[in-house]
Tab-separated table of C-alpha atoms in Angstrom:
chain	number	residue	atom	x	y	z
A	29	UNK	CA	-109.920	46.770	-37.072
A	30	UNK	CA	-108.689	43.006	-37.787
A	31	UNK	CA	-105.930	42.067	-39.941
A	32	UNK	CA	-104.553	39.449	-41.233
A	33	UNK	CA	-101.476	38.140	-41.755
A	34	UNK	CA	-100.014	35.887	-43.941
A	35	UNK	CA	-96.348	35.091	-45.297
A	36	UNK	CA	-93.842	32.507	-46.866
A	37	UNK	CA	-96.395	30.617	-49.048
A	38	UNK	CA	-93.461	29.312	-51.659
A	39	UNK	CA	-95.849	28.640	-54.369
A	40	UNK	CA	-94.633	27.123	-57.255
A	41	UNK	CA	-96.115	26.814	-60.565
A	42	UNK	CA	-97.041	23.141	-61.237
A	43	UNK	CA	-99.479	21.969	-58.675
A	44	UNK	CA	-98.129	19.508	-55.981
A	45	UNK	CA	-94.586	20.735	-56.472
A	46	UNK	CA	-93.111	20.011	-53.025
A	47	UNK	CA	-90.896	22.124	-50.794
A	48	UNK	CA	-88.615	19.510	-48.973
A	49	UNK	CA	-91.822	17.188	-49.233
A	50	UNK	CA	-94.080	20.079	-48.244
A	51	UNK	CA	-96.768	20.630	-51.102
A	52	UNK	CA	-96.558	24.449	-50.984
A	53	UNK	CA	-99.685	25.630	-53.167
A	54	UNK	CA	-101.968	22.587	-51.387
A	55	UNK	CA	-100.909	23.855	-47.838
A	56	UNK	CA	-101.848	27.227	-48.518
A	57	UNK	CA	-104.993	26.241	-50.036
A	58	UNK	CA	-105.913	24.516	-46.598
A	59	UNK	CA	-104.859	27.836	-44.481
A	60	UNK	CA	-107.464	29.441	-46.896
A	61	UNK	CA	-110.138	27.148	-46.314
A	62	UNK	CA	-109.342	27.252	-42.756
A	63	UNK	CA	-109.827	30.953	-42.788
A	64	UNK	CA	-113.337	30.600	-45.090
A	65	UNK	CA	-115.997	33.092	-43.928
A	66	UNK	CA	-113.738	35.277	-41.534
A	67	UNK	CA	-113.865	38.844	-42.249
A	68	UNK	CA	-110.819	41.205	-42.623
A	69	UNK	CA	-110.471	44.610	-42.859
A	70	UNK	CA	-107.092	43.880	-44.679
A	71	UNK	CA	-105.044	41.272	-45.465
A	72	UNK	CA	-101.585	41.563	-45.694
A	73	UNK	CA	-99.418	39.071	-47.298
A	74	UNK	CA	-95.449	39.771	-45.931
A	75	UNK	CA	-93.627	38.368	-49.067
A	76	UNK	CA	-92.188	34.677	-50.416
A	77	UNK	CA	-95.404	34.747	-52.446
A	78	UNK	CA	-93.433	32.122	-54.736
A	79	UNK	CA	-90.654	30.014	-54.659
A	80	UNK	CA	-90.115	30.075	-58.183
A	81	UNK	CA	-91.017	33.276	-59.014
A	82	UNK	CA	-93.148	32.466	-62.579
A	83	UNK	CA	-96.273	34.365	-63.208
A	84	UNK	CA	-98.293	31.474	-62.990
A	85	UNK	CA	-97.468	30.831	-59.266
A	86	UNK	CA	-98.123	34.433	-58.239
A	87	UNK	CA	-101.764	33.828	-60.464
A	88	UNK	CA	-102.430	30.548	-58.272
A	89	UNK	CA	-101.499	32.722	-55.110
A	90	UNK	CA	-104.418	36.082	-56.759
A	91	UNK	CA	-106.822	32.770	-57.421
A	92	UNK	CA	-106.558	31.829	-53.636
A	93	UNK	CA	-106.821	34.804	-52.483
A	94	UNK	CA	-109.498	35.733	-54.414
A	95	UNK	CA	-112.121	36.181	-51.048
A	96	UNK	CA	-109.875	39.482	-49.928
A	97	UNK	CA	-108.379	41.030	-53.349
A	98	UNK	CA	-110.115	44.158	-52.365
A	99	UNK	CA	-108.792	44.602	-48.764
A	100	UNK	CA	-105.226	43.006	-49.835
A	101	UNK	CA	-101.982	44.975	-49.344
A	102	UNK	CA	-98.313	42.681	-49.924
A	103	UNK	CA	-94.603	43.322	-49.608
A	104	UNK	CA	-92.174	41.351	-51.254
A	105	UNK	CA	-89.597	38.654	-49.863
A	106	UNK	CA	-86.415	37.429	-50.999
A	107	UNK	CA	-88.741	35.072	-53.385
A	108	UNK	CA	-90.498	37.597	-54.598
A	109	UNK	CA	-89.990	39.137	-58.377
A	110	UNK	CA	-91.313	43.090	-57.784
A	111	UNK	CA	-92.167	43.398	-62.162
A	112	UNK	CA	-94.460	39.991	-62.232
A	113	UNK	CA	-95.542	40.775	-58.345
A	114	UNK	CA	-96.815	43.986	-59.840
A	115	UNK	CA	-98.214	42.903	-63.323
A	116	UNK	CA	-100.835	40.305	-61.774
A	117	UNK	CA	-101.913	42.004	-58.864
A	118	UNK	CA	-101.898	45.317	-60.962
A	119	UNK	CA	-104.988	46.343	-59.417
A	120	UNK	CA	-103.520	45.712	-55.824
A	121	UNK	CA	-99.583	47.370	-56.610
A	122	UNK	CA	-98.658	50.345	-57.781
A	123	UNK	CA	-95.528	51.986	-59.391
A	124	UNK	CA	-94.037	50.357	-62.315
A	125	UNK	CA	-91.273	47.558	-63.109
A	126	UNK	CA	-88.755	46.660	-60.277
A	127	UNK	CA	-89.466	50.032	-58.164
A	128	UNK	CA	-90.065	49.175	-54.320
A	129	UNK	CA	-93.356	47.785	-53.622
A	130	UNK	CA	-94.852	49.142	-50.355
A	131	UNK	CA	-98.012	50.502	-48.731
A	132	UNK	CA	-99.617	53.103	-46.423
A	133	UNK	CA	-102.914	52.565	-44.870
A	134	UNK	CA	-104.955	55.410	-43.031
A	135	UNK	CA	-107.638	53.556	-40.900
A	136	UNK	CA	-109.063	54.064	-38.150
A	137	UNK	CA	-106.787	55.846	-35.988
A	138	UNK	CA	-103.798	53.391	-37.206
A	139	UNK	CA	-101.653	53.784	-40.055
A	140	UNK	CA	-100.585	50.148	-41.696
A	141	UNK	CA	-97.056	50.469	-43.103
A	142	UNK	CA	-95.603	47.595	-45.728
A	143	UNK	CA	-91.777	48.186	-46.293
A	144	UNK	CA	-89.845	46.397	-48.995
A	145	UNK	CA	-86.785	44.860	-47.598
A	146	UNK	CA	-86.283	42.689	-51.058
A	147	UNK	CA	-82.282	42.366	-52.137
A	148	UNK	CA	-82.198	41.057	-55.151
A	149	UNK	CA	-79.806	38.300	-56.088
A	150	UNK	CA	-79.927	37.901	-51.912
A	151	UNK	CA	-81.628	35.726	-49.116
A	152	UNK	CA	-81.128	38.573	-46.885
A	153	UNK	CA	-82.875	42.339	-47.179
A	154	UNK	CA	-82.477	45.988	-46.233
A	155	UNK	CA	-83.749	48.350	-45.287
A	156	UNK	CA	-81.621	51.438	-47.360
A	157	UNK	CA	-81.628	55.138	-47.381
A	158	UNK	CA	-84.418	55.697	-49.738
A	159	UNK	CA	-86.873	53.445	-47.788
A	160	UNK	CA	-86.047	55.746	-44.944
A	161	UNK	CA	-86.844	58.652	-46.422
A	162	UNK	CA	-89.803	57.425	-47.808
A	163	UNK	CA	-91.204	55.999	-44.601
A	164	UNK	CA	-90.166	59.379	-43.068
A	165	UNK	CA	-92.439	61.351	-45.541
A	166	UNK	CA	-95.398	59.094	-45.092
A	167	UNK	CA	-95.041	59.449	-41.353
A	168	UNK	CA	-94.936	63.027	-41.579
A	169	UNK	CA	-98.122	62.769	-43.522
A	170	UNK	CA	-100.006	60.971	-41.220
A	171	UNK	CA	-102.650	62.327	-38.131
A	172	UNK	CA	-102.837	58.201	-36.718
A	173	UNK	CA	-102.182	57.606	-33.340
A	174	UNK	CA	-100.275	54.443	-34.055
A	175	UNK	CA	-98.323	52.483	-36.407
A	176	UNK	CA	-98.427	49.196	-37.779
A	177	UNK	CA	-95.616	48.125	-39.378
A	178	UNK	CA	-95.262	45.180	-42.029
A	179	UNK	CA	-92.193	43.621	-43.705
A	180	UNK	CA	-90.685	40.400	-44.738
A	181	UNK	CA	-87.241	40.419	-42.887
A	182	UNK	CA	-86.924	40.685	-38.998
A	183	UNK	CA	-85.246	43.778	-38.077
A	184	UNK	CA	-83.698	42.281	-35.156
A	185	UNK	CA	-82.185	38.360	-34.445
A	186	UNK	CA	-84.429	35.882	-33.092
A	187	UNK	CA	-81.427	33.718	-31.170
A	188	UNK	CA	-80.926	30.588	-34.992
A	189	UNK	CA	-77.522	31.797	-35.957
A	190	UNK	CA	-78.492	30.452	-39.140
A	191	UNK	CA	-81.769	32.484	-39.539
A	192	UNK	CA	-79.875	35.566	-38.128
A	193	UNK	CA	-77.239	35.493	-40.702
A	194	UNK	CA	-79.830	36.103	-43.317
A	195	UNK	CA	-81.828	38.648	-41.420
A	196	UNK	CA	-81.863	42.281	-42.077
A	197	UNK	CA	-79.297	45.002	-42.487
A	198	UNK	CA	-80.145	48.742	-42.112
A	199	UNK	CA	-82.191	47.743	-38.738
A	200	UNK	CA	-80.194	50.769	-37.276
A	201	UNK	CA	-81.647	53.237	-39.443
A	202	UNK	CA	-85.234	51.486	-39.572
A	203	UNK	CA	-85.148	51.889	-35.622
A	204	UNK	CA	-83.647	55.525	-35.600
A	205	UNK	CA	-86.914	56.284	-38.162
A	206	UNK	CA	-89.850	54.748	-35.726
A	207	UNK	CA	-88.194	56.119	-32.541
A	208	UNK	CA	-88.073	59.349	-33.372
A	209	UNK	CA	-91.256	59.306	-34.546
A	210	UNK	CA	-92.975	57.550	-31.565
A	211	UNK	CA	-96.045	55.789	-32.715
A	212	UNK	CA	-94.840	52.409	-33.606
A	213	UNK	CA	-97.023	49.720	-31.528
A	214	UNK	CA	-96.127	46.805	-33.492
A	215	UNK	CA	-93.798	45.318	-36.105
A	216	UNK	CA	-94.955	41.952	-37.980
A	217	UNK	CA	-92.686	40.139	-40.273
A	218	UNK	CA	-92.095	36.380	-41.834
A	219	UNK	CA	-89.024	35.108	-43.410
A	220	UNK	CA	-88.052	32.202	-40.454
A	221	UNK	CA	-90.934	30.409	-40.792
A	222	UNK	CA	-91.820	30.333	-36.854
A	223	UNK	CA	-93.374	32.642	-34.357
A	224	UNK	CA	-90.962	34.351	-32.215
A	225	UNK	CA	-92.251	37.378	-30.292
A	226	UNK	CA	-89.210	40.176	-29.752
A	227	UNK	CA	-88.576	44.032	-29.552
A	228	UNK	CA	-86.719	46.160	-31.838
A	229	UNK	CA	-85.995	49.146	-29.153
A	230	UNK	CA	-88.764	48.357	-27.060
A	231	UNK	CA	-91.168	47.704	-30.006
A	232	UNK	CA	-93.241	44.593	-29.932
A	233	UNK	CA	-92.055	42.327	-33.210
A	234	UNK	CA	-93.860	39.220	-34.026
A	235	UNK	CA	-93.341	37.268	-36.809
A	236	UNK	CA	-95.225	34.289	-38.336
A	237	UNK	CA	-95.337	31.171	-39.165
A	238	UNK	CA	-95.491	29.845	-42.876
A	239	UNK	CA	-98.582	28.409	-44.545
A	240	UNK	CA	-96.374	25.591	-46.186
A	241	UNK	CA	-92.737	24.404	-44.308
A	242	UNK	CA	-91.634	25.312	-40.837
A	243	UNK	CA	-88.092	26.039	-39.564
A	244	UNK	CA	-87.053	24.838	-35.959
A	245	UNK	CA	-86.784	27.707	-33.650
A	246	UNK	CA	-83.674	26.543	-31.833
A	247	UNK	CA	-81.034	25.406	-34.658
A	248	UNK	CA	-77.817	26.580	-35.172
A	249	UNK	CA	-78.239	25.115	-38.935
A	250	UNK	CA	-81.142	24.290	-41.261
A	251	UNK	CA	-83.617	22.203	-39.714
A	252	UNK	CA	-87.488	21.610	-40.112
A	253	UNK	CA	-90.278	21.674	-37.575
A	254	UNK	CA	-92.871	19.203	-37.297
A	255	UNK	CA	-95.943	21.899	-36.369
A	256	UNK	CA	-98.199	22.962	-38.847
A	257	UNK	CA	-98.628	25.889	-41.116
A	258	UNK	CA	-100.607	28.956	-39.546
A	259	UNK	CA	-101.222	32.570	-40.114
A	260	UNK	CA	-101.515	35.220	-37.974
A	261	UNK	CA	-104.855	37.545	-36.641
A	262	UNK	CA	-104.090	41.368	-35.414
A	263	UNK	CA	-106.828	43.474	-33.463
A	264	UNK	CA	-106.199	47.206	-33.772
A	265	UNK	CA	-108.164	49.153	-31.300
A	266	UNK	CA	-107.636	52.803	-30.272
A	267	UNK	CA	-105.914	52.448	-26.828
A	268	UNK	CA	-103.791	49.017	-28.290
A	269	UNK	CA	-103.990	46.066	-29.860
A	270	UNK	CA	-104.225	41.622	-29.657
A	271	UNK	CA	-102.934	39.470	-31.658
A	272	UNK	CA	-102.422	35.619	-31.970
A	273	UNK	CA	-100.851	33.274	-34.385
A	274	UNK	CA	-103.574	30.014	-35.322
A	275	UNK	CA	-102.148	27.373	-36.607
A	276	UNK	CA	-104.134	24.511	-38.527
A	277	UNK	CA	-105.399	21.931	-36.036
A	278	UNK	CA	-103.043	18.775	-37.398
A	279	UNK	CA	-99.509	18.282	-39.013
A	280	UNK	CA	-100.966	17.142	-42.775
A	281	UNK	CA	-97.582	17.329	-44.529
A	282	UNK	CA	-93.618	16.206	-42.676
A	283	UNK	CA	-90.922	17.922	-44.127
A	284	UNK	CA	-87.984	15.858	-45.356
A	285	UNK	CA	-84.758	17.802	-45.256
A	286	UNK	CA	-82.793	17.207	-48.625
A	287	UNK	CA	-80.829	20.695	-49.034
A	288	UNK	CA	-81.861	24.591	-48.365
């Protein structure tokens, strides 16, 4: 099975809006041609769809990713607006208004898990009682022999006190979930722009880089990297998996730090 990954695209409404001198929607338009003509079982998108949250930025975002609306699944970030998330990719989300948005995919042995760790009002997420329970259920539902999971916050630090200060809260109780169950293989999230590769209680955790602005990995404050946008590639097989983060071949866009 291959999956991709994508996350942080910070589109904004108006084309060639800049992020810190970073044209969001234009960079994520050249991850997609990058990507033309690869096939994907899914596609995941792990949140920041927008940066302004308006319904036309989330369209521009369903107009890009037009080639894999039928294999897409998404969670949202802390940019993320759950109502217009779900009213134009209706056909992609379910539930209703502001309720969690979150997936569970039976494939192939694996079961692909999206969790919504989306606070609003907050850079930082959770991951509460009620997600537990829910992810609990669906585990208990499921025959796989491993589990994918997907979500926009790390659930552990990756070493930028700044980056860790808005990570995720509840880890505890996300951990106490996938341990007792067992069958976690991998954990893939965005949210600091970079790829660090970590464990959460001996789980793998990988997150990815953006397909518009970088953060530096070592920085006890804001500070932007000079590498280009990427996306990340999973292979699910039945005795593991591979995966790899590509980047785009050459630094198109320099971020200029103004303010966060």
């Amino acid at each position: 099975m291959r999956v991709l990954q994508l996350t942080d695209l910070h589109i904004f409404c108006e084309p060639g809006k800049t992020l810190h001198n970073i044209p969001t929607r234009e960079s994520m338009l050249d991850v997609v041609e990058h990507l033309r003509g690869q096939q994907f079982d899914h596609v995941i998108v792990t949140g920041d769809h927008t940066h302004d949250e308006m319904p036309a930025s989330y369209r521009a975002v369903r107009d890009a990713l037009a080639p894999w609306m039928s294999c897409l699944a998404q969670v949202p970030g802390n940019h993320d607006d759950r109502a217009i998330l779900r009213e134009v990719f209706a056909d992609r989300v379910s539930g209703t208004a502001h309720e969690p948005v979150r997936f569970s995919i039976d494939h192939d042995g694996w079961l692909l898990v999206g969790l919504d760790t989306h606070l609003p009002g907050e850079v930082s997420g959770v991951f509460d009682e009620e997600q537990g329970n829910w992810l609990e259920e669906v585990l208990s539902q499921s025959q796989c022999h491993s589990i994918a999971v997907f979500l926009h916050h790390p659930p552990c630090d990756v070493g930028s006190p700044w980056m860790d200060a808005i990570g995720l809260s509840g880890r505890d109780e996300l951990q106490s979930v996938l341990t007792e169950d067992g069958r976690a293989k991998l954990i893939c999230c965005g949210h600091v722009h970079h790829e660090f590769q970590l464990q959460l209680a001996g789980i793998p955790v990988y997150t990815t880089p953006s397909t518009g602005i970088q953060f530096h990995p070592d920085s006890d404050s804001p500070r932007f990297d000079e590498v280009a946008p990427g996306y990340r590639i999973i292979e699910l097989h039945d005795d593991g998996f591979q995966t790899e983060v590509v980047r785009l071949p050459e630094v198109k866009y320099v971020p200029v730090r103004d303010s966060l």
